[in-house]
Short mmCIF file of C-alpha atoms in Angstrom, two decimals:
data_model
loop_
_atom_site.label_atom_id
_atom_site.label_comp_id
_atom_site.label_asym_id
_atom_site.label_seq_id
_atom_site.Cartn_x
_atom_site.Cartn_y
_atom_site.Cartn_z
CA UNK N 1359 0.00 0.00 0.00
CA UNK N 1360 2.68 2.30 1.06
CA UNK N 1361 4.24 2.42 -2.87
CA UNK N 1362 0.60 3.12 -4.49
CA UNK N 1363 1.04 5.99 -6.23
CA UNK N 1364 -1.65 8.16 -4.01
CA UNK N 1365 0.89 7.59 -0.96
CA UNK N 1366 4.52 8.43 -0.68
CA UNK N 1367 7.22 5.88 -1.24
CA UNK N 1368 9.21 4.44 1.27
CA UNK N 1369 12.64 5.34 1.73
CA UNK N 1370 15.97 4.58 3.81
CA UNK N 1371 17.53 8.22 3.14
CA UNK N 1372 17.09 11.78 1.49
CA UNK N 1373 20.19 13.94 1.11
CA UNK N 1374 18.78 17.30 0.51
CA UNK N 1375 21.65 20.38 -0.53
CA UNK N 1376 22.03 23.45 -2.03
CA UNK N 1377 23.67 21.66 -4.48
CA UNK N 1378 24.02 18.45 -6.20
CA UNK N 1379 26.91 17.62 -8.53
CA UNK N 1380 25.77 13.98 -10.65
CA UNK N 1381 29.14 13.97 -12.80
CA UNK N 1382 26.77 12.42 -15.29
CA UNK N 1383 25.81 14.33 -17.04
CA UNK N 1384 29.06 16.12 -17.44
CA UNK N 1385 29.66 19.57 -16.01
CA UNK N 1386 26.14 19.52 -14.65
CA UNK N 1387 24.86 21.43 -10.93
CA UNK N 1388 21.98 20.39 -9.62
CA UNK N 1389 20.40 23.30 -7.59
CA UNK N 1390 18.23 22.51 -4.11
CA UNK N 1391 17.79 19.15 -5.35
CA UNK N 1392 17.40 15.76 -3.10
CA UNK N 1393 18.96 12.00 -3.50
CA UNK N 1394 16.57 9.24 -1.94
CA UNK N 1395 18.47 6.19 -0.66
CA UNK N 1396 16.97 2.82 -0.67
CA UNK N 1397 19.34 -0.10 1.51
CA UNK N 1398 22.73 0.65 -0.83
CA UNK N 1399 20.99 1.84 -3.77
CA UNK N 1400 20.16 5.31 -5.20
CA UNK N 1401 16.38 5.27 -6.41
CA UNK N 1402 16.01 9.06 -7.45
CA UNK N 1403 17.51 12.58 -8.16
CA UNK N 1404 14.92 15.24 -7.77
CA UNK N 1405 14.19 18.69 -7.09
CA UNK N 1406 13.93 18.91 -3.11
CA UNK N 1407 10.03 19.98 -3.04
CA UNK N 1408 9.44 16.91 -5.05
CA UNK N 1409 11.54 14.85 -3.16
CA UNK N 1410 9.37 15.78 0.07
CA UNK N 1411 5.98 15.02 -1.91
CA UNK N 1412 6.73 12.01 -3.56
CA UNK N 1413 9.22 10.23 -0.55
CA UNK N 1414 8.61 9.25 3.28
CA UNK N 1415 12.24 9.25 4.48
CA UNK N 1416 13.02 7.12 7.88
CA UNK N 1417 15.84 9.75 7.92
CA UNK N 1418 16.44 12.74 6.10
CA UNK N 1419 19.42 14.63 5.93
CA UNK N 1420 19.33 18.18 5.18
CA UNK N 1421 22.65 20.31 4.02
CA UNK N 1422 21.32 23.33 2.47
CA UNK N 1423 24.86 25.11 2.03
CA UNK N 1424 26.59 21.72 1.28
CA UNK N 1425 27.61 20.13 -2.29
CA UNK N 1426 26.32 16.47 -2.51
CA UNK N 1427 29.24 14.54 -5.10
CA UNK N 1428 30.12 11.11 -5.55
CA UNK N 1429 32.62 10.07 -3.17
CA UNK N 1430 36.16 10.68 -4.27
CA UNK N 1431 37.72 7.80 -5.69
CA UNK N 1432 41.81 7.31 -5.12
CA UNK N 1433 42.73 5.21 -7.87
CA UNK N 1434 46.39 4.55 -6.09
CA UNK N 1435 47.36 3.87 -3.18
CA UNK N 1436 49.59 2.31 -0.81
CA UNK N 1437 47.54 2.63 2.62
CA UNK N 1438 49.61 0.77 5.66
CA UNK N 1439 52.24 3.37 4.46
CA UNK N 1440 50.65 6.08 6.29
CA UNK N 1441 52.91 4.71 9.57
CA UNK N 1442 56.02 5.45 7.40
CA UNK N 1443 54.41 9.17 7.10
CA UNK N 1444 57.56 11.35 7.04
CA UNK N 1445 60.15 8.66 7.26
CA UNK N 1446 62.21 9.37 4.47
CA UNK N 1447 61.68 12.94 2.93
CA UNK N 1448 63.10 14.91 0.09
CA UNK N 1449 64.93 12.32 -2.09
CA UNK N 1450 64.95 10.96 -5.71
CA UNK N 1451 62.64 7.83 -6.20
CA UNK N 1452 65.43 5.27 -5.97
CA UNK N 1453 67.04 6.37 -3.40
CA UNK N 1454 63.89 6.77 -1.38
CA UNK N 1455 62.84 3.59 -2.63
CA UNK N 1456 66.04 0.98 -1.96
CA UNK N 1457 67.80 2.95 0.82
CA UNK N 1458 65.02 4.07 3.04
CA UNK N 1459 61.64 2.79 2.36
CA UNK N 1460 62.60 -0.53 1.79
CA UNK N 1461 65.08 -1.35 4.38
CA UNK N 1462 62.53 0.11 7.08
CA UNK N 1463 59.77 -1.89 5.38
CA UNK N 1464 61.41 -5.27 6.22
CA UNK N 1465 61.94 -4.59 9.74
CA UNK N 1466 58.74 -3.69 10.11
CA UNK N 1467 55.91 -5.37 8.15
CA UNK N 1468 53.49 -7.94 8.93
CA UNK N 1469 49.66 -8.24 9.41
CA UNK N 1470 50.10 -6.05 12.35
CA UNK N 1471 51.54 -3.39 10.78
CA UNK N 1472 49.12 -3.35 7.29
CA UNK N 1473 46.14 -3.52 9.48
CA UNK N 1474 47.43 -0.59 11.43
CA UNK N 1475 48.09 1.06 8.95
CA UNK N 1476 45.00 0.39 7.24
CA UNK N 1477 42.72 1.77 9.64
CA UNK N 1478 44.69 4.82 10.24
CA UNK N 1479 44.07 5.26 6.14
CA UNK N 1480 40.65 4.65 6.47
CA UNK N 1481 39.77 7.68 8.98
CA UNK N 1482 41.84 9.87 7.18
CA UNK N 1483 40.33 9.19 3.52
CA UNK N 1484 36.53 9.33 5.26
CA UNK N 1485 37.40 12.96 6.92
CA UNK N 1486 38.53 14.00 3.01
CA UNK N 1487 35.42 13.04 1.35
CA UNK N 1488 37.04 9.53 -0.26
CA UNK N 1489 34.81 6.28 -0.11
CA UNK N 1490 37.13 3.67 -2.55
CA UNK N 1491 41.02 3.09 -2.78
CA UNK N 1492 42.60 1.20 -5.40
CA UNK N 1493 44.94 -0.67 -3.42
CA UNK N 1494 48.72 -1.77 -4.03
CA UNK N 1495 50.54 -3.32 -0.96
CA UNK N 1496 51.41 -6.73 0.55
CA UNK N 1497 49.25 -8.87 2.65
CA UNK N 1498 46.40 -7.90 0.49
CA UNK N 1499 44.07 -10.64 2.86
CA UNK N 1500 45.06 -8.65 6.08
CA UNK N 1501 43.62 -5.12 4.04
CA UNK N 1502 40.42 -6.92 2.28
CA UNK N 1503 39.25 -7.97 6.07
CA UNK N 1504 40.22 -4.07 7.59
CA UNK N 1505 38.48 -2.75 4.38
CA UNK N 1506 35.66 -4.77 4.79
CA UNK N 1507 35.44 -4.28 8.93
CA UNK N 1508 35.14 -0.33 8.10
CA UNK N 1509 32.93 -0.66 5.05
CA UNK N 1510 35.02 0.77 3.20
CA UNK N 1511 35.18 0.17 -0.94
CA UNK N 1512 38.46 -1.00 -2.47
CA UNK N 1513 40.03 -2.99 -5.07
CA UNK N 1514 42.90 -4.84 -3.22
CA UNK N 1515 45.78 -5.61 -5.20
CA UNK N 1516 48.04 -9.35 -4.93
CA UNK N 1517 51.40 -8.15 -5.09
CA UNK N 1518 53.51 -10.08 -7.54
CA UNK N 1519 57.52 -9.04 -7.47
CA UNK N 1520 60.44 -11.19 -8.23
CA UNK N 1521 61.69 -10.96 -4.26
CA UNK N 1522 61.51 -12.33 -1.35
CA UNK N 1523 59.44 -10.38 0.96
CA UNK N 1524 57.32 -11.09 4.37
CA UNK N 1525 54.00 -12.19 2.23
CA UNK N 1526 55.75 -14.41 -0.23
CA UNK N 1527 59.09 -16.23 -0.80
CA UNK N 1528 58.68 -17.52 -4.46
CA UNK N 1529 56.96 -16.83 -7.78
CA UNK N 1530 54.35 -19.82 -7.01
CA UNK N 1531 53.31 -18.50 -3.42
CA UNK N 1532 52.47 -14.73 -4.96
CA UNK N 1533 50.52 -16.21 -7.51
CA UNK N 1534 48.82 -18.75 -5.23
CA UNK N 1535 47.99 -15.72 -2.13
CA UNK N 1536 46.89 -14.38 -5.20
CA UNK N 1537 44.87 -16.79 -6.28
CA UNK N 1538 43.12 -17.18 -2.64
CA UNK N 1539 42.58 -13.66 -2.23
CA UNK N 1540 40.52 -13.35 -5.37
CA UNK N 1541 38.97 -16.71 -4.44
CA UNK N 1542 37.89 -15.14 -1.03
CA UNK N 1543 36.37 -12.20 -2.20
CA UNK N 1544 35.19 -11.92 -5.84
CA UNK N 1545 31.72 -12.05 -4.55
CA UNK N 1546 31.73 -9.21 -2.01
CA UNK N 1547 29.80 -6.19 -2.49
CA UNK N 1548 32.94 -4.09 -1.53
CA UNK N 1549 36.06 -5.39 -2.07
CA UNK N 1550 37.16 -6.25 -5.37
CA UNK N 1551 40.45 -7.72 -6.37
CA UNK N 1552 43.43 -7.04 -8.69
CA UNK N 1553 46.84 -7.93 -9.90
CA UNK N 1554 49.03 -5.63 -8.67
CA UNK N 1555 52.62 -6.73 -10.33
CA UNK N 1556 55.10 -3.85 -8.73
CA UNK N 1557 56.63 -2.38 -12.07
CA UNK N 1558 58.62 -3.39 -15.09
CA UNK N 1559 61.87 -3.60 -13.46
CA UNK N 1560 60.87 -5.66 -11.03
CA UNK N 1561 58.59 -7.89 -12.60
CA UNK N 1562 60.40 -10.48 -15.39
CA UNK N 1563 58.98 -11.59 -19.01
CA UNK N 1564 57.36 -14.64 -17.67
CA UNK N 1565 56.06 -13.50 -14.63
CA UNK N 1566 54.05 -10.45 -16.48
CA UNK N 1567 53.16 -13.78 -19.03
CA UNK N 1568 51.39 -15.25 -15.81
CA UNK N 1569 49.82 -12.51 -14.75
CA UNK N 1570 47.92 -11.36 -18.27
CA UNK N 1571 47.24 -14.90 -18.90
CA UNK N 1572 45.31 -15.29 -14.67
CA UNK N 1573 43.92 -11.72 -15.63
CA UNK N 1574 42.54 -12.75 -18.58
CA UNK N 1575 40.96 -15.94 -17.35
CA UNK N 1576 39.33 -14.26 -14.22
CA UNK N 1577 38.80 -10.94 -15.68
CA UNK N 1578 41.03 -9.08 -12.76
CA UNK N 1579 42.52 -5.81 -13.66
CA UNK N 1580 46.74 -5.31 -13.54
CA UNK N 1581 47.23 -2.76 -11.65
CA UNK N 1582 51.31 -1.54 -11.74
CA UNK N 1583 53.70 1.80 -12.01
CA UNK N 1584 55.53 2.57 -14.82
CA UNK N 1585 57.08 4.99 -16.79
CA UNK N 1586 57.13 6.81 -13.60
CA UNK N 1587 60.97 8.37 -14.09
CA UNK N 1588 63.56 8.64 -17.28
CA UNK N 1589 65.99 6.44 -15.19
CA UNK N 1590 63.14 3.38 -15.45
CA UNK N 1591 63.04 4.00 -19.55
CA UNK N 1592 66.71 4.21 -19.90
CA UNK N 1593 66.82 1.01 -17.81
CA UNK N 1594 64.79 -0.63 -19.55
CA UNK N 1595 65.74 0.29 -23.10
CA UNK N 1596 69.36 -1.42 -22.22
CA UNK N 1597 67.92 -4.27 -20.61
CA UNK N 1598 65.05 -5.11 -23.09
CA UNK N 1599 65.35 -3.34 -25.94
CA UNK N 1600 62.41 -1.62 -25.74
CA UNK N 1601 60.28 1.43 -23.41
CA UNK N 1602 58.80 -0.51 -20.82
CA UNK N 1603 54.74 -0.01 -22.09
CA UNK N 1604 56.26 -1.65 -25.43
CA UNK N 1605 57.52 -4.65 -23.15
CA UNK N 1606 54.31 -4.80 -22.11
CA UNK N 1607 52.56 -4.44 -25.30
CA UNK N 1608 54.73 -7.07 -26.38
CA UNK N 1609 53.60 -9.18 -23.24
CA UNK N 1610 49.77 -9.09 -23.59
CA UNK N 1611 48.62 -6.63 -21.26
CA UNK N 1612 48.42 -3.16 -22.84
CA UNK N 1613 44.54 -3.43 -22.57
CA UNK N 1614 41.16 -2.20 -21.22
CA UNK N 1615 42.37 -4.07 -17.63
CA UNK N 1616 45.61 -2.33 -17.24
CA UNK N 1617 45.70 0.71 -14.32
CA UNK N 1618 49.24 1.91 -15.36
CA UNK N 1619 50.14 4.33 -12.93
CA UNK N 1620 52.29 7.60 -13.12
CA UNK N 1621 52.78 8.04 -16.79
CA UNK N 1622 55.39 10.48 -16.46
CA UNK N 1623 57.80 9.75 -19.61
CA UNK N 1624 55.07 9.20 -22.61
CA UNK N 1625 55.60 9.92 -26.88
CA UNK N 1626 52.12 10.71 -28.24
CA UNK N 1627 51.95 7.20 -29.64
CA UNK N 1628 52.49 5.83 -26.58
CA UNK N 1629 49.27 8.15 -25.66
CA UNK N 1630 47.55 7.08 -28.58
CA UNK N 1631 48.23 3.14 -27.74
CA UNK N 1632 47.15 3.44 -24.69
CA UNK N 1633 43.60 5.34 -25.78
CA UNK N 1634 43.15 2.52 -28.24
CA UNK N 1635 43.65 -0.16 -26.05
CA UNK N 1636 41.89 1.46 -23.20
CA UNK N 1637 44.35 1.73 -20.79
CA UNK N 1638 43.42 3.70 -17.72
CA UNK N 1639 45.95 6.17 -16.39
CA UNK N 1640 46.26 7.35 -13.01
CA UNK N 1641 47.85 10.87 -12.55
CA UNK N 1642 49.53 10.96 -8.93
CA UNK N 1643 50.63 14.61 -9.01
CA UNK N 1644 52.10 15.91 -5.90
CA UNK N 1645 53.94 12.05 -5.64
CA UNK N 1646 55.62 12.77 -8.67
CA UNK N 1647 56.53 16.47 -8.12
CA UNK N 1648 57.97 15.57 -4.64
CA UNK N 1649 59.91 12.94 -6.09
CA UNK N 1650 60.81 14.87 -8.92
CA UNK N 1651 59.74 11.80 -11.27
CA UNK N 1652 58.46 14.05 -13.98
CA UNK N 1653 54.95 15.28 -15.37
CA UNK N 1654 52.30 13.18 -16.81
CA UNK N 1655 50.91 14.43 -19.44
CA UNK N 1656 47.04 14.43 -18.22
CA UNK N 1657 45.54 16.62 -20.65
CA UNK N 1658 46.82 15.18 -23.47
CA UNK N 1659 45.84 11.63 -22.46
CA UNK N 1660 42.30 12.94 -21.41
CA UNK N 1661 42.12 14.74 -25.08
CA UNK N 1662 43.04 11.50 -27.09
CA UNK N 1663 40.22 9.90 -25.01
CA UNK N 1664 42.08 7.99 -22.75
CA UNK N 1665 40.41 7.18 -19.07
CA UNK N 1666 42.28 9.56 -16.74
CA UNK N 1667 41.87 8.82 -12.88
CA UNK N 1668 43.97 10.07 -9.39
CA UNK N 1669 45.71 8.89 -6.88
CA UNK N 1670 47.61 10.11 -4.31
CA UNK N 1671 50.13 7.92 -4.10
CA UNK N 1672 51.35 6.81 -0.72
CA UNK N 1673 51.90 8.47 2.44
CA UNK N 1674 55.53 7.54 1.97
CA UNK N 1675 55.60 10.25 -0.67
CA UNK N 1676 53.00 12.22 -0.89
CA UNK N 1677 52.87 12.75 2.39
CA UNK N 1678 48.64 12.88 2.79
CA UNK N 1679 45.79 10.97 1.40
CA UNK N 1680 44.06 14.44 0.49
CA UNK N 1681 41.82 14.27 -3.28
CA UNK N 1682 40.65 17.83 -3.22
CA UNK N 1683 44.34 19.23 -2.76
CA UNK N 1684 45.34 16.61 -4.83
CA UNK N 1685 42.92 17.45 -7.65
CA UNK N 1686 44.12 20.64 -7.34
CA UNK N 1687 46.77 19.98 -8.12
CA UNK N 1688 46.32 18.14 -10.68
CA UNK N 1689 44.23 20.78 -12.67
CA UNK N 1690 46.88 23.37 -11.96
CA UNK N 1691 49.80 21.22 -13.22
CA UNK N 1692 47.89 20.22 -15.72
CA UNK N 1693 47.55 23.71 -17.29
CA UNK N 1694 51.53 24.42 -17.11
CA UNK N 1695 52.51 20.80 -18.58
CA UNK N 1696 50.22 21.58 -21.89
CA UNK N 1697 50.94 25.64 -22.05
CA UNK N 1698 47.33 25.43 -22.13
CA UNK N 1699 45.45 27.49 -19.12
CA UNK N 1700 41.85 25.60 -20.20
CA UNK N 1701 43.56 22.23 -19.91
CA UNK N 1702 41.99 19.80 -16.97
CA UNK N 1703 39.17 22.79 -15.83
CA UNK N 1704 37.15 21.92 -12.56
CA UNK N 1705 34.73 19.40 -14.31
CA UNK N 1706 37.00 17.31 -16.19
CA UNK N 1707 39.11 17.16 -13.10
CA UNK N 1708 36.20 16.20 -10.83
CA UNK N 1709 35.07 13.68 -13.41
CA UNK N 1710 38.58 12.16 -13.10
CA UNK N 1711 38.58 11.79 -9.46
CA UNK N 1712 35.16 9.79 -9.09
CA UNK N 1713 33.96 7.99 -11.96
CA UNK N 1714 37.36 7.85 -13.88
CA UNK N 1715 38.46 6.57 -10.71
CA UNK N 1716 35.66 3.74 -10.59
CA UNK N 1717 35.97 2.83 -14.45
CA UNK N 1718 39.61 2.64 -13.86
CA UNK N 1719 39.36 -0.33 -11.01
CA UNK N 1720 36.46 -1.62 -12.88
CA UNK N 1721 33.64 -0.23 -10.69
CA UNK N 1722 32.06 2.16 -12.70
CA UNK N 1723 28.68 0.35 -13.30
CA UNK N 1724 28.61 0.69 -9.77
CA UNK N 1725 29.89 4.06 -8.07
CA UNK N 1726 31.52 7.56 -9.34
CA UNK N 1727 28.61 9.24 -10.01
CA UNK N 1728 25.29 10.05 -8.99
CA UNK N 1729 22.75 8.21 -10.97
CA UNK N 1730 19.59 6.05 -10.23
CA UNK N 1731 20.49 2.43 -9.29
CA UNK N 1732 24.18 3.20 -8.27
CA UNK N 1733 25.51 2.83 -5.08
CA UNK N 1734 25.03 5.47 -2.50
CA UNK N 1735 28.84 6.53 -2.04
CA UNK N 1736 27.77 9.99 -1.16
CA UNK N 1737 29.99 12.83 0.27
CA UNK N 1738 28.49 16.15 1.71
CA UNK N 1739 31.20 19.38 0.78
CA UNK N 1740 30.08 22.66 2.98
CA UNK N 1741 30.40 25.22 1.30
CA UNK N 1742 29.54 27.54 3.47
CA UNK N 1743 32.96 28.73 5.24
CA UNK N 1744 34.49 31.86 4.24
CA UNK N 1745 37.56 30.49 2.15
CA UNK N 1746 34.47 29.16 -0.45
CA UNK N 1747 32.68 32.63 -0.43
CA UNK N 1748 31.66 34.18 -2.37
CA UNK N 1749 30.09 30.98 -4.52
CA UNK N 1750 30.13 31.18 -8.10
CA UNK N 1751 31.03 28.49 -9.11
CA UNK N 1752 30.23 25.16 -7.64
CA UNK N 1753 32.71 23.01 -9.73
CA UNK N 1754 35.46 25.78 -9.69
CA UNK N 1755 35.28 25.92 -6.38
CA UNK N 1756 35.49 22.31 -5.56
CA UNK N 1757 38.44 22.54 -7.24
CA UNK N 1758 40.28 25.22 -6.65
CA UNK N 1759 38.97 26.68 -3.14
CA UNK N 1760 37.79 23.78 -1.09
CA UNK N 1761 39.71 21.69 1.79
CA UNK N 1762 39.46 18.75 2.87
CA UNK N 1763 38.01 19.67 6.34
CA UNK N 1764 34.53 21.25 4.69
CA UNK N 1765 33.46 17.48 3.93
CA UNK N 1766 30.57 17.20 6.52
CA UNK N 1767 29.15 14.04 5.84
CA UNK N 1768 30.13 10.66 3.88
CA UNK N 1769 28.27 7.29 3.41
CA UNK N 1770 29.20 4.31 1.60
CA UNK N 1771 26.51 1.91 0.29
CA UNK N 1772 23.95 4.09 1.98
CA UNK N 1773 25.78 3.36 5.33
CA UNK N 1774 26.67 6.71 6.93
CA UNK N 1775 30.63 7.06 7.66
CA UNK N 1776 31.07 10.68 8.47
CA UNK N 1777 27.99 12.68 10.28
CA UNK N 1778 28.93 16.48 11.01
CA UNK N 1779 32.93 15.52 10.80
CA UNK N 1780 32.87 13.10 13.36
CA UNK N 1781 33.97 9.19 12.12
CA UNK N 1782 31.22 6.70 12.56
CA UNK N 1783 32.16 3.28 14.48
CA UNK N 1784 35.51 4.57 14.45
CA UNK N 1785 37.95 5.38 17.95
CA UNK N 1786 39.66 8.66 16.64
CA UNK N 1787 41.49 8.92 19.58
CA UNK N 1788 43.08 4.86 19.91
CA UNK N 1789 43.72 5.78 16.09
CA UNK N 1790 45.85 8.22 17.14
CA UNK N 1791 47.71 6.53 20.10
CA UNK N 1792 48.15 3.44 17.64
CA UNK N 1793 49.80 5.64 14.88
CA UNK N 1794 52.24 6.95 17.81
CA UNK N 1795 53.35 3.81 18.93
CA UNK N 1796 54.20 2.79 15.56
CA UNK N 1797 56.70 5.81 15.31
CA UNK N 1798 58.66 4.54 18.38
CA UNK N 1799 58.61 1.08 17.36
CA UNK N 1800 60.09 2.82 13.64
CA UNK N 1801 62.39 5.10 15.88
CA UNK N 1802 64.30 2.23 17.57
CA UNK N 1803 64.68 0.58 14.36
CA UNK N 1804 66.51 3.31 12.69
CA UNK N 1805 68.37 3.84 15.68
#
């Protein structure tokens, strides 16, 4: 009775702000409109009087100064690293990499330490408006089940890398971990699964073979950095013969699964390969300035139609899990790298971050925008403080004005995560305390 049309329908949720931004259609503001939430699912987009008339909400939550987006999407990401958070600062990638990150990473990691870290990931991307991570780190089980705990989204990547490390000793036992972690979860409503082979030069011939042939067969995306700096081309033009994408080419997995990350060092038709296999790039910005890796060229992939997407990085480099600066960022850089001040604008930027985010991990029937039978990944922006007045322009302003600390609210699947800035089901404080007693465990061992 309560769905005939002379009563109003039933309903879990209804968002109601100033303004709603879908992302599809592109470049589109919704003004005093209202999104009604049924269990996960959106079930309508409306003008807010309608919304009242036609819906009876069991809750509804009213943000009349706020922007209702997708939530942010960061498409890379290496989340227990947020306990090495200022470990090893201003250095070149390689150095970083094999004389600091590394060396502290073997002391230290474990399930312990990736579910620490995890968590500590988790409240930070909720407080800045970010409801999926595409994830790239070892003991992908131990982050699926933190992931999961939190309701958070992700796609969890299976390290493959042709080490030793604390997850796996040989080639076999990274493919088999692999193998069980996509067995364990490839039904979940959350967490999704991915290859996640480190990079060209440390991945050999066969075991990139291995992994296109699994992805193939279980339709898993590959998920790896490369062409990040000059010194990995060079490398790999004496070692192979060849730019490391053409290795890849040459390997089977230039193609609609790969999430090649950085970008940095690209010829046009290495653009134009990578549009026409459709490759999804993901632009890590303030990563690769700190590290000085070089400048991906973002507009001109987005312009020969090639699925852009951002990531932060991790906090080993970056040194935050922050979208909005980082799509800042992004849009600015953007505009210097192409000599081009209308290059990445506000839209096109937002578009990347959410649902060039989700087609990138292979989500985007599901979340990045705001349409009718999506999941409810929802984030409330105020825009109400002074540093966002006066208000224009909703998208510029998203872009280029807002912090991280206006994002009110946040739910995932409908779920609320975020209420008024305070963490839902979360201890803030033993967060805290946690991430401190990780830097004197880290202290003694550089000691």
């Amino acid at each position: 009775m309560s769905d005939s049309p002379h009563l109003p329908e039933a309903c879990d949720l209804l968002i109601e702000a100033g303004y709603v931004v879908p992302i599809e259609p592109h470049a589109v503001v919704l003004e005093d409109h209202a999104v009604a939430v049924r269990g996960s699912e959106i079930i309508a987009i409306l003008p807010r009087a309608e919304a009242r008339a036609r819906f009876r909400a069991a809750q509804v939550v009213s943000r009349p100064e706020a922007a209702l987006m997708p939530g942010l999407v960061n498409a890379h990401t290496h989340n227990p690293m947020t306990l090495l958070r200022g470990v090893a600062d201003d250095l070149p990638l390689m150095t970083w990499l094999q004389q600091h990150i590394w060396p502290v990473e073997a002391a230290v990691i474990g399930p312990e330490f990736v579910a620490d870290g995890t968590t500590l990931a988790i409240a930070e991307m909720l407080r800045g408006g970010t409801t999926c991570a595409n994830e790239n780190y070892f003991f992908g089980d131990v982050q699926a089940a933190i992931y999961k705990k939190h309701g958070f989204r992700a796609l969890v990547g299976a390290v493959i890398i042709d080490f030793p490390t604390a997850w796996a000793k040989t080639d076999d036992e990274y493919f088999a971990k692999a193998g069980e972690l996509h067995d364990q979860w490839r039904t979940d409503p959350l967490i999704g699964t991915a290859f996640a082979p480190h990079a060209p030069y440390t991945v050999n011939d066969a075991n990139f073979e291995r992994v296109r042939m699994l992805s193939d067969q279980l339709d898993m995306q590959v998920h790896l950095h490369t062409h990040e700096t000059a010194q990995e081309i060079n490398d790999s033009i004496k070692l192979h013969g060849q730019r490391p994408l053409a290795r890849l080419d040459r390997l089977g997995l230039v193609n609609d699964r790969l999430i090649a990350v950085h970008m940095t060092q690209l010829t046009d038709a290495e653009i134009h390969l990578c549009a026409e296999r459709g490759v999804s790039v993901v632009h890590c910005p303030e990563s690769n300035l700190k590290l000085a890796s070089g400048f991906c060229p973002a507009c001109a992939l987005q312009r020969a139609g090639v699925n852009l997407a951002i990531g932060t990085d991790g906090c080993a480099s970056n040194n935050d899990l922050d979208m909005f600066s980082e799509n800042r960022t992004a849009a600015i850089l953007a505009k210097a790298v192409a000599d081009d001040a209308t290059a990445l604008d506000a839209a096109t930027t937002l578009r990347a971050s959410t649902l060039g985010g989700a087609r990138a991990l292979g989500f985007g029937e599901r979340i990045g925008s705001i349409e009718v039978g999506k999941q409810a990944d929802l984030v409330c922006v105020d825009l109400s403080a002074l540093e966002t007045q006066p208000l224009h322009n909703v998208l510029s302003q998203l872009v280029y004005a807002t912090g991280r600390q206006q994002v009110s609210d946040v739910w995932i699947a409908g779920k609320p995560k975020l209420v008024q800035r305070e963490l839902v089901g979360m201890d803030l404080p033993g967060i805290i305390a946690n991430a401190r007693q990780w830097r004197e465990r880290i202290r003694h061992i550089r000691a």
